JSON list of C-alpha atoms in Angstrom, two decimals:
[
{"chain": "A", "resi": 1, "resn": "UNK", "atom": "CA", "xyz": [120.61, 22.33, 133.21]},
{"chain": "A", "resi": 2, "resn": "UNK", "atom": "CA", "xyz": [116.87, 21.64, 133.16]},
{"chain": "A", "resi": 3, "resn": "UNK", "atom": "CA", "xyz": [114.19, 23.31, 131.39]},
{"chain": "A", "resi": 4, "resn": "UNK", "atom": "CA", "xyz": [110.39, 23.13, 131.70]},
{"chain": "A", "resi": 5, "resn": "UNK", "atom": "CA", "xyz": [108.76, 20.04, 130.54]},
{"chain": "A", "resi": 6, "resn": "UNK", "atom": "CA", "xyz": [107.36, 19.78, 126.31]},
{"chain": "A", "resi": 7, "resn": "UNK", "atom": "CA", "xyz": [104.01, 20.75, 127.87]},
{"chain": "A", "resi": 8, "resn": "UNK", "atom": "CA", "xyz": [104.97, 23.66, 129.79]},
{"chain": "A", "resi": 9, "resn": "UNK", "atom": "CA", "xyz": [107.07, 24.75, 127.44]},
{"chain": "A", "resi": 10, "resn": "UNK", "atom": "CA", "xyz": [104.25, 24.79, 124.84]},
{"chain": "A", "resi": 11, "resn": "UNK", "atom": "CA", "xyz": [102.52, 26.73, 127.14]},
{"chain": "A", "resi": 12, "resn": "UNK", "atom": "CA", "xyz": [104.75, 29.52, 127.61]},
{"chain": "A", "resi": 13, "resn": "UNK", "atom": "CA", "xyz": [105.53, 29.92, 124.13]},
{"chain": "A", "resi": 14, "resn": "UNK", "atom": "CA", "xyz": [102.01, 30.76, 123.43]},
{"chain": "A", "resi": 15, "resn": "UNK", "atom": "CA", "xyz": [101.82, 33.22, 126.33]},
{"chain": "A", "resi": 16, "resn": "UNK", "atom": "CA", "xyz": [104.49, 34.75, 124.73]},
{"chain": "A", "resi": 17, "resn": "UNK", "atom": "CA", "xyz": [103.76, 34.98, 121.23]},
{"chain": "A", "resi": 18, "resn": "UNK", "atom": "CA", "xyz": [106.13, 32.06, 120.71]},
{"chain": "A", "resi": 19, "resn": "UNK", "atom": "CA", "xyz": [106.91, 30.20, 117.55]},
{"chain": "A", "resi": 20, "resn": "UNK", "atom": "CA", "xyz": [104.68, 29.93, 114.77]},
{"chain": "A", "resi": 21, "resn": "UNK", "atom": "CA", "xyz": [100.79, 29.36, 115.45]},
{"chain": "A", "resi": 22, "resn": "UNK", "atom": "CA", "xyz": [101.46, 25.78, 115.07]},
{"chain": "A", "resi": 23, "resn": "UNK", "atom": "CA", "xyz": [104.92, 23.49, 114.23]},
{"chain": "A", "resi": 24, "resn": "UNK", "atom": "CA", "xyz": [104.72, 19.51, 113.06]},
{"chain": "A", "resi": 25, "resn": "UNK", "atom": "CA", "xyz": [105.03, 18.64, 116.86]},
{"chain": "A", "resi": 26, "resn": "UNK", "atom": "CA", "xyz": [101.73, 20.62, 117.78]},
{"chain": "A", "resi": 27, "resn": "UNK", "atom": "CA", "xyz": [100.12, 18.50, 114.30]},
{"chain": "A", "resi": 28, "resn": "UNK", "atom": "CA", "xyz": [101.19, 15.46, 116.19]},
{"chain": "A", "resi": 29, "resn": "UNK", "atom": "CA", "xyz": [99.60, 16.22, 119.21]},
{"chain": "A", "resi": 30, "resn": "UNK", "atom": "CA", "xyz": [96.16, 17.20, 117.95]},
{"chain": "A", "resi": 31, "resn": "UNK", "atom": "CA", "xyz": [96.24, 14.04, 115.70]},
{"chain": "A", "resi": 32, "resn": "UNK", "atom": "CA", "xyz": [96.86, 11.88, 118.75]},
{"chain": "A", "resi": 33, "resn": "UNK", "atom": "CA", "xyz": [94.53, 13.40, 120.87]},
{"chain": "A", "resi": 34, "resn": "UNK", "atom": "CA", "xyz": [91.71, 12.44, 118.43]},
{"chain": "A", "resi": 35, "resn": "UNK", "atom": "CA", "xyz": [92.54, 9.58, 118.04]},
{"chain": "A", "resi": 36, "resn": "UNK", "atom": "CA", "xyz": [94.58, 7.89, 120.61]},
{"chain": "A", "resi": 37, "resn": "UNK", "atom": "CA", "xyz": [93.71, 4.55, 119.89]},
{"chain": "A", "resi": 38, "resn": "UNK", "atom": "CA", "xyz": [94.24, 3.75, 116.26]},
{"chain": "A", "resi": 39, "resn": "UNK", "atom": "CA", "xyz": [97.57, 2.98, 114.57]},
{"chain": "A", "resi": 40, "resn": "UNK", "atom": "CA", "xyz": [100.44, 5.17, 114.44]},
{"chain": "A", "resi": 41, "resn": "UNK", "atom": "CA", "xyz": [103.15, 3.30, 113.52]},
{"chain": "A", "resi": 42, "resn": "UNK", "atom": "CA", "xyz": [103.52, -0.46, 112.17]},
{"chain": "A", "resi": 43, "resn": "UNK", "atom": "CA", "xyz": [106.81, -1.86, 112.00]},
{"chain": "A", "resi": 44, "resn": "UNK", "atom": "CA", "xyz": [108.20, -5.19, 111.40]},
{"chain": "A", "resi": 45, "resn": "UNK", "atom": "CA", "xyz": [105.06, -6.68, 113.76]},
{"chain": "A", "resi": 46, "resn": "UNK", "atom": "CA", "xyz": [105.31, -3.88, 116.18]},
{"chain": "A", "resi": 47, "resn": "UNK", "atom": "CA", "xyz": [102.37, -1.85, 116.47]},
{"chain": "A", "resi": 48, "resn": "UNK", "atom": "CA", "xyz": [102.21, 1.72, 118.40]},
{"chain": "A", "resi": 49, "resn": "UNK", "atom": "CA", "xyz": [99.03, 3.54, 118.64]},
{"chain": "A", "resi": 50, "resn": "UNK", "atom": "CA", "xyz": [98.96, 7.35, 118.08]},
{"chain": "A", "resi": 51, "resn": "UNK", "atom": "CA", "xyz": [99.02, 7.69, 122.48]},
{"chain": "A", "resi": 52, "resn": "UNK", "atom": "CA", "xyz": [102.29, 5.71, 122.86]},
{"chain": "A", "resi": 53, "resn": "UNK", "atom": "CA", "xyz": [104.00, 7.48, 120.30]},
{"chain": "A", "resi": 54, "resn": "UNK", "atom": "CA", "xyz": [103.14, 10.44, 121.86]},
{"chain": "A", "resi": 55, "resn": "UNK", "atom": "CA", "xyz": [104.16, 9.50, 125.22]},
{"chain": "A", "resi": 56, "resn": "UNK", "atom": "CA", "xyz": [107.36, 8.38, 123.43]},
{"chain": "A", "resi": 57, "resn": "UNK", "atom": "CA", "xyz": [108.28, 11.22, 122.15]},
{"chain": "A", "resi": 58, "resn": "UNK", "atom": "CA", "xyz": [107.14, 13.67, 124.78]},
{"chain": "A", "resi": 59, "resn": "UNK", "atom": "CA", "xyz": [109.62, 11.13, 127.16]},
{"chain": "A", "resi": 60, "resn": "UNK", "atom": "CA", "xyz": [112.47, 11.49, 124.67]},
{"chain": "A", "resi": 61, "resn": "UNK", "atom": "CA", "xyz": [111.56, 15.79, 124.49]},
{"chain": "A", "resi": 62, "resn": "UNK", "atom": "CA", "xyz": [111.93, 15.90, 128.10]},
{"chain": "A", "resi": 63, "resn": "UNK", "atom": "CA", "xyz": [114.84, 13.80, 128.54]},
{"chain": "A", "resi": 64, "resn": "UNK", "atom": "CA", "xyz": [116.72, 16.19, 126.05]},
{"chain": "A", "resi": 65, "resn": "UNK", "atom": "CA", "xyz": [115.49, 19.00, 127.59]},
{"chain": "A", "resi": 66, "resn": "UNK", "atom": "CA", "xyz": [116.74, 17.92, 131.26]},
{"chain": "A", "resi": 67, "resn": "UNK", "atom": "CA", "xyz": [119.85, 17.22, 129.50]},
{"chain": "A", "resi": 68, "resn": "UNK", "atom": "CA", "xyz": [119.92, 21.08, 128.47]},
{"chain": "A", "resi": 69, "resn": "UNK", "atom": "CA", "xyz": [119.18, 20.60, 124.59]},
{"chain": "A", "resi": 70, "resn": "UNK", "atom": "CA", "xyz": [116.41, 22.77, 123.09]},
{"chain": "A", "resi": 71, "resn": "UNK", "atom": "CA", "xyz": [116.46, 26.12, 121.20]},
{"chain": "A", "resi": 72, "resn": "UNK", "atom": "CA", "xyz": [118.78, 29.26, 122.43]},
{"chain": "A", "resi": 73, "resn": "UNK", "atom": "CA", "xyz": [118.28, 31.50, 120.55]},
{"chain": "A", "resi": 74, "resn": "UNK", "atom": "CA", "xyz": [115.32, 32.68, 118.52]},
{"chain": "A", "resi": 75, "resn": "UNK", "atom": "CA", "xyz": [115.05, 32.72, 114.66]},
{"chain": "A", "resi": 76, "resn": "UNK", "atom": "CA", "xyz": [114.60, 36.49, 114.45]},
{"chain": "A", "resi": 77, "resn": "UNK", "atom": "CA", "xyz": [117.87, 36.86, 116.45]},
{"chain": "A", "resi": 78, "resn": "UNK", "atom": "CA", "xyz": [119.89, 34.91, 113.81]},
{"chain": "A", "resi": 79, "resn": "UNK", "atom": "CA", "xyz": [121.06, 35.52, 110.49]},
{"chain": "A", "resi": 80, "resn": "UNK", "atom": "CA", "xyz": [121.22, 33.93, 107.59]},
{"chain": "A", "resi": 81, "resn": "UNK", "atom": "CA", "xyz": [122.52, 30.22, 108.09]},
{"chain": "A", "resi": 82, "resn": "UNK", "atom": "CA", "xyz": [122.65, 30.47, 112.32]},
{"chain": "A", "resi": 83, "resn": "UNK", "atom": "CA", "xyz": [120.72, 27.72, 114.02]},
{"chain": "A", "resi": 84, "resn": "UNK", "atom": "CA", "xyz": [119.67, 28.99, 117.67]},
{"chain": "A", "resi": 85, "resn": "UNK", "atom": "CA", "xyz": [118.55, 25.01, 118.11]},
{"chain": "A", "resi": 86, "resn": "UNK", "atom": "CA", "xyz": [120.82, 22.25, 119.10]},
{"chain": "A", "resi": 87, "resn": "UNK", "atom": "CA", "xyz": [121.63, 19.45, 117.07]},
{"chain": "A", "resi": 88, "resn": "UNK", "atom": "CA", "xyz": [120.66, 15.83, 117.47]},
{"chain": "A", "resi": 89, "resn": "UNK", "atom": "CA", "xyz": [122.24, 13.15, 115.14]},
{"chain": "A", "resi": 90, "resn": "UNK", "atom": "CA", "xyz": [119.68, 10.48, 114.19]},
{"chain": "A", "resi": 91, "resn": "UNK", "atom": "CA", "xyz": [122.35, 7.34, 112.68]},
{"chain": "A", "resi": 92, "resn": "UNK", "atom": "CA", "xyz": [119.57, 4.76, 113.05]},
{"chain": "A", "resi": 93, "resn": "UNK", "atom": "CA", "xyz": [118.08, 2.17, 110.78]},
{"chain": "A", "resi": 94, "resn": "UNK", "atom": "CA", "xyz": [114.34, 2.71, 109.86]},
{"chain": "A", "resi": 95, "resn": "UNK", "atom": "CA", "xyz": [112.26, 1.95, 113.14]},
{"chain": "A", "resi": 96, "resn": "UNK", "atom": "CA", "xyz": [109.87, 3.52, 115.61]},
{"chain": "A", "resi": 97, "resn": "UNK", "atom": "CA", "xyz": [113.35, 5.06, 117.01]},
{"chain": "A", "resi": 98, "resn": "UNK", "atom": "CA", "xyz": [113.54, 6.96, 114.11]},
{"chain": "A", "resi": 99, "resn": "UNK", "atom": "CA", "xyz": [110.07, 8.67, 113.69]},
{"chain": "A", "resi": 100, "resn": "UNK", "atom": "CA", "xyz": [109.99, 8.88, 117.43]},
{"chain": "A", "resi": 101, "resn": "UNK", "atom": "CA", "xyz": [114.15, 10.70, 117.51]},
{"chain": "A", "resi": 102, "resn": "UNK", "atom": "CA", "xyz": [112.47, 13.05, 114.25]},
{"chain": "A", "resi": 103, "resn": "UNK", "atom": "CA", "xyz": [109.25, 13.98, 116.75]},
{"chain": "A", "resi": 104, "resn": "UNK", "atom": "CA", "xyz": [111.14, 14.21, 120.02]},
{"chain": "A", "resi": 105, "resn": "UNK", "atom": "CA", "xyz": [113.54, 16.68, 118.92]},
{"chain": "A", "resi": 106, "resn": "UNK", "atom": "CA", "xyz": [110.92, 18.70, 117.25]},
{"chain": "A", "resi": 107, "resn": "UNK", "atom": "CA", "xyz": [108.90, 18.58, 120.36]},
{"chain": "A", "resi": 108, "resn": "UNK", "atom": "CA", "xyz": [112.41, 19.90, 122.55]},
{"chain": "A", "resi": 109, "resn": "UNK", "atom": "CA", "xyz": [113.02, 22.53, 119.27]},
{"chain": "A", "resi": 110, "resn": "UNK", "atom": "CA", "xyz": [116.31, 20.14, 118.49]},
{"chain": "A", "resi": 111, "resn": "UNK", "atom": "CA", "xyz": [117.12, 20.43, 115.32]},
{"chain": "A", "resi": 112, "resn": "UNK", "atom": "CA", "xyz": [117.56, 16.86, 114.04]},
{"chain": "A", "resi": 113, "resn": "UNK", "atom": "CA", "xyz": [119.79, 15.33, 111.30]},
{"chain": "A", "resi": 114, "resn": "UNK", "atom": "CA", "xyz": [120.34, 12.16, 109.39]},
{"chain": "A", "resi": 115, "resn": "UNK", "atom": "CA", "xyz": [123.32, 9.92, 109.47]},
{"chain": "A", "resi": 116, "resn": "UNK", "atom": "CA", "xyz": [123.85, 8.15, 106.70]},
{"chain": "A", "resi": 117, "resn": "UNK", "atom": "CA", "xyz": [124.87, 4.68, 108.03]},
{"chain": "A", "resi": 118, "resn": "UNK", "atom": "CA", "xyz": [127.32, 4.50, 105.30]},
{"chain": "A", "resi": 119, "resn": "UNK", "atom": "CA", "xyz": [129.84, 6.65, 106.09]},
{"chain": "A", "resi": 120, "resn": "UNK", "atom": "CA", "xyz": [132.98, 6.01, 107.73]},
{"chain": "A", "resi": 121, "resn": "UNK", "atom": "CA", "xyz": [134.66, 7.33, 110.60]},
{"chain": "A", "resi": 122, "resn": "UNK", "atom": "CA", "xyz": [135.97, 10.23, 108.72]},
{"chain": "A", "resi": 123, "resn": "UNK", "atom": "CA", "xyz": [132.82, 11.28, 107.37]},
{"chain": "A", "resi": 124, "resn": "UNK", "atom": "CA", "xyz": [131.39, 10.85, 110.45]},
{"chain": "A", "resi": 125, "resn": "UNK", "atom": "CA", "xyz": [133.32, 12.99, 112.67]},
{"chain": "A", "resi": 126, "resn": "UNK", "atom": "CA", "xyz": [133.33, 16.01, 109.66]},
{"chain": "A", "resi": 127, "resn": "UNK", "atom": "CA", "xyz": [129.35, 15.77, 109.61]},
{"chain": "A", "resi": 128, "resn": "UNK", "atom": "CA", "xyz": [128.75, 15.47, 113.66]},
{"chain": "A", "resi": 129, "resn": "UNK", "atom": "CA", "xyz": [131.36, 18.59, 114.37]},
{"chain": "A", "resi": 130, "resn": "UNK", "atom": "CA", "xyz": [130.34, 20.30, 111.48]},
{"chain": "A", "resi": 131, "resn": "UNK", "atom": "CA", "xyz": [126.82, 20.59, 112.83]},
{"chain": "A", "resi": 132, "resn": "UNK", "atom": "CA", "xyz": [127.80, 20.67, 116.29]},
{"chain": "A", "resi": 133, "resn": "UNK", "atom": "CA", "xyz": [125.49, 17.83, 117.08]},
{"chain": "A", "resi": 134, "resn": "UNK", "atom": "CA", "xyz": [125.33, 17.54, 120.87]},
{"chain": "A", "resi": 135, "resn": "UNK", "atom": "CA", "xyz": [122.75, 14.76, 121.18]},
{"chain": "A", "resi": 136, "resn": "UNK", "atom": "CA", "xyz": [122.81, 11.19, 118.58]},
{"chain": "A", "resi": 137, "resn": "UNK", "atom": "CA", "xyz": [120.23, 8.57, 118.91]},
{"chain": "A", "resi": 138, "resn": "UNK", "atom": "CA", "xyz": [122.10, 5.44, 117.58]},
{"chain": "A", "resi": 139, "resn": "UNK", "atom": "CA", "xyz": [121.91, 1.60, 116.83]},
{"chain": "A", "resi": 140, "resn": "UNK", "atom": "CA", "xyz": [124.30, -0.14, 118.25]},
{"chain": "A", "resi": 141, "resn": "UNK", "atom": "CA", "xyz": [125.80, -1.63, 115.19]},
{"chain": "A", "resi": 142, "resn": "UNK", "atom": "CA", "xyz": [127.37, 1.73, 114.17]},
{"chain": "A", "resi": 143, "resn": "UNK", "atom": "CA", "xyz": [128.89, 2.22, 117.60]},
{"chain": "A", "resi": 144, "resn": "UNK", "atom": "CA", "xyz": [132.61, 1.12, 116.80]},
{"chain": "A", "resi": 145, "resn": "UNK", "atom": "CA", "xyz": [132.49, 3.90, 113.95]},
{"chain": "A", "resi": 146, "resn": "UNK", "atom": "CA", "xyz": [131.12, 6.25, 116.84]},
{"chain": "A", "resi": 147, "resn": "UNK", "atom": "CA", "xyz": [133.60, 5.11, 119.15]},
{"chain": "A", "resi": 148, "resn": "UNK", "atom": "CA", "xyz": [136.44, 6.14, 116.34]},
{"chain": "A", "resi": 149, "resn": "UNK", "atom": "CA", "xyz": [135.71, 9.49, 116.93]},
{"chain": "A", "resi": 150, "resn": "UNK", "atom": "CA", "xyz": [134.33, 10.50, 119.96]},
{"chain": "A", "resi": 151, "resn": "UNK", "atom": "CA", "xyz": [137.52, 11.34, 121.98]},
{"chain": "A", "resi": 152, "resn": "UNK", "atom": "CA", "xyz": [137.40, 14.07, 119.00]},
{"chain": "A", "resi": 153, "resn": "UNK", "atom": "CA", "xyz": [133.56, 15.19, 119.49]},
{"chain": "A", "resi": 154, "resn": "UNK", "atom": "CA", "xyz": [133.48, 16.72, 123.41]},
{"chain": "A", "resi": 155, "resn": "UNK", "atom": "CA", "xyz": [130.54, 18.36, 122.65]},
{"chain": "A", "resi": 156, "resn": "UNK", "atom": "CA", "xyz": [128.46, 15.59, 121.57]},
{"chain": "A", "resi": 157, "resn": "UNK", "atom": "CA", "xyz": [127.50, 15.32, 125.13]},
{"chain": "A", "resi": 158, "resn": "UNK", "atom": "CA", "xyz": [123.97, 12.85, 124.98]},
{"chain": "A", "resi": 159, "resn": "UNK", "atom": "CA", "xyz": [124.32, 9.30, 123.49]},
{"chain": "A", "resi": 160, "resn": "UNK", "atom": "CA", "xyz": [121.14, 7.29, 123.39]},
{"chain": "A", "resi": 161, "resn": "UNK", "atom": "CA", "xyz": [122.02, 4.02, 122.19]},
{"chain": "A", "resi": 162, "resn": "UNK", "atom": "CA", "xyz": [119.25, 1.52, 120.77]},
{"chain": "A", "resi": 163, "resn": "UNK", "atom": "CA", "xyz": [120.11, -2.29, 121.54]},
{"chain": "A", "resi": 164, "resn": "UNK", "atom": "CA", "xyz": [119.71, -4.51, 118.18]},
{"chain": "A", "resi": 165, "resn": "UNK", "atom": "CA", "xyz": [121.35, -7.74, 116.44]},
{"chain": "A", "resi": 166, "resn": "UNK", "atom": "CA", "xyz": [124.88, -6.82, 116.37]},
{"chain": "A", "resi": 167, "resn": "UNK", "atom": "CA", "xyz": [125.34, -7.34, 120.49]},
{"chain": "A", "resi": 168, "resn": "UNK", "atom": "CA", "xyz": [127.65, -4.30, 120.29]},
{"chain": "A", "resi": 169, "resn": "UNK", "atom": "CA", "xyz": [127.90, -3.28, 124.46]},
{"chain": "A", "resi": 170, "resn": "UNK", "atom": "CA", "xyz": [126.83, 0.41, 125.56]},
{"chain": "A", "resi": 171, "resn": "UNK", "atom": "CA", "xyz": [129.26, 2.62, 124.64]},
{"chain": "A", "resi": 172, "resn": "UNK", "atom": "CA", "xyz": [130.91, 4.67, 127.58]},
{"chain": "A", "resi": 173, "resn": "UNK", "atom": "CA", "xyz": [128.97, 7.57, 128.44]},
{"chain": "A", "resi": 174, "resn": "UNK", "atom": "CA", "xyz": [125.99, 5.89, 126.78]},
{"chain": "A", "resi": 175, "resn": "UNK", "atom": "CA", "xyz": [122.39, 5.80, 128.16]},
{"chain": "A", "resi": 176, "resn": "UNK", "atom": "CA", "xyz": [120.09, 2.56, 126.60]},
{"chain": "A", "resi": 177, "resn": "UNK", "atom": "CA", "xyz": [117.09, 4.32, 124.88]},
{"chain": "A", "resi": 178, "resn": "UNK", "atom": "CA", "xyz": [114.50, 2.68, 126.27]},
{"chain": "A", "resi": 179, "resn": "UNK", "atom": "CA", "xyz": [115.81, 3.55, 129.78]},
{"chain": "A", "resi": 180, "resn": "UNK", "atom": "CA", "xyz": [116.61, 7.30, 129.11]},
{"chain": "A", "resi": 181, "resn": "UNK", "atom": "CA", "xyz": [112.60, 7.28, 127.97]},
{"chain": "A", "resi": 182, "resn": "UNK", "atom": "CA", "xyz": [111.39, 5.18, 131.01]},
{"chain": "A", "resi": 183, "resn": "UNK", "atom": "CA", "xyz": [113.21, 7.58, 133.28]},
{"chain": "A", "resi": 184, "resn": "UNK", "atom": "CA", "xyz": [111.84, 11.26, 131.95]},
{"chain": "A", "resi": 185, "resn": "UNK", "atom": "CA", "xyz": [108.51, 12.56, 132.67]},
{"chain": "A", "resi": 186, "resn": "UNK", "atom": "CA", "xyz": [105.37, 11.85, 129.97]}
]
């Protein structure tokens, strides 16, 4: 299932009377766009300016939305505790992945959660079915607690898995992060 792109989607929204006047991901935007140059985010010697983690995130928006994650149904629709937004599991150690997962899924109206890295395979599988995540960005150290559960999680449909120190392979079904981003539209 595809949907329109982040920035067609924005645009329809506001034809329609959409979501609020503006959201976090719309703050984003009109930061970056005045000033695309300067520093975003510094990490550990990596430096992104405000334009390429925009064009990160709008990547990472679009590849969820192609993959059929976004919001369903609308807030005034639900009651009390519903989510009408589909859930994206961010069990990552603090990075760009991170703050770009947290933007991204704003910018595809994906609700997005923390993992807490500590947990173990139990705890795991209660908080991703609980929340019906269908979508986790994840470092590839927690994998083999990932790969515990999964034959147990068949809607968690969207692994993006982000290479670090451990060596741990891509898991099956997997997609590498950098290469779901390089393929989906800016």
């Amino acid at each position: 299932m595809s949907g329109p792109s982040y920035r067609r989607r924005v645009e329809l929204e506001k034809d329609l009377g959409g979501p609020p006047e503006f959201s976090l991901a719309e703050v984003h935007e009109a930061i970056a766009a005045s000033r695309p140059d300067d520093d975003c985010l510094v990490f550990r010697g990596r430096r992104f300016s405000w334009a390429e983690i925009t064009e990160r995130t709008r990547r990472l928006a679009n590849h969820l939305i192609e993959r059929g994650l976004g919001a369903h149904t609308e807030r005034a629709d639900l009651t009390g505790h519903e989510s009408g937004q589909d859930h994206l599991a961010i069990y990552l150690h603090n990075g760009n992945e991170y703050l770009e997962a947290m933007l991204g899924a704003l910018k595809a109206r994906v609700a997005s959660l923390n993992v807490n890295y500590r947990y173990v395979a139990e705890e795991l599988l209660y908080l991703l079915d609980d929340s019906s995540a269908r979508a986790v960005v994840i470092h590839s150290v927690f994998t083999p607690t990932l790969a515990e559960v999964l034959p147990q999680l068949p809607n968690l449909d969207v692994i993006l898995q982000v290479p670090d120190e451990s060596g741990h392979p891509l898991l099956p079904g997997a997609i590498w992060y950098e290469d779901a981003l390089a393929a989906a539209s800016p």
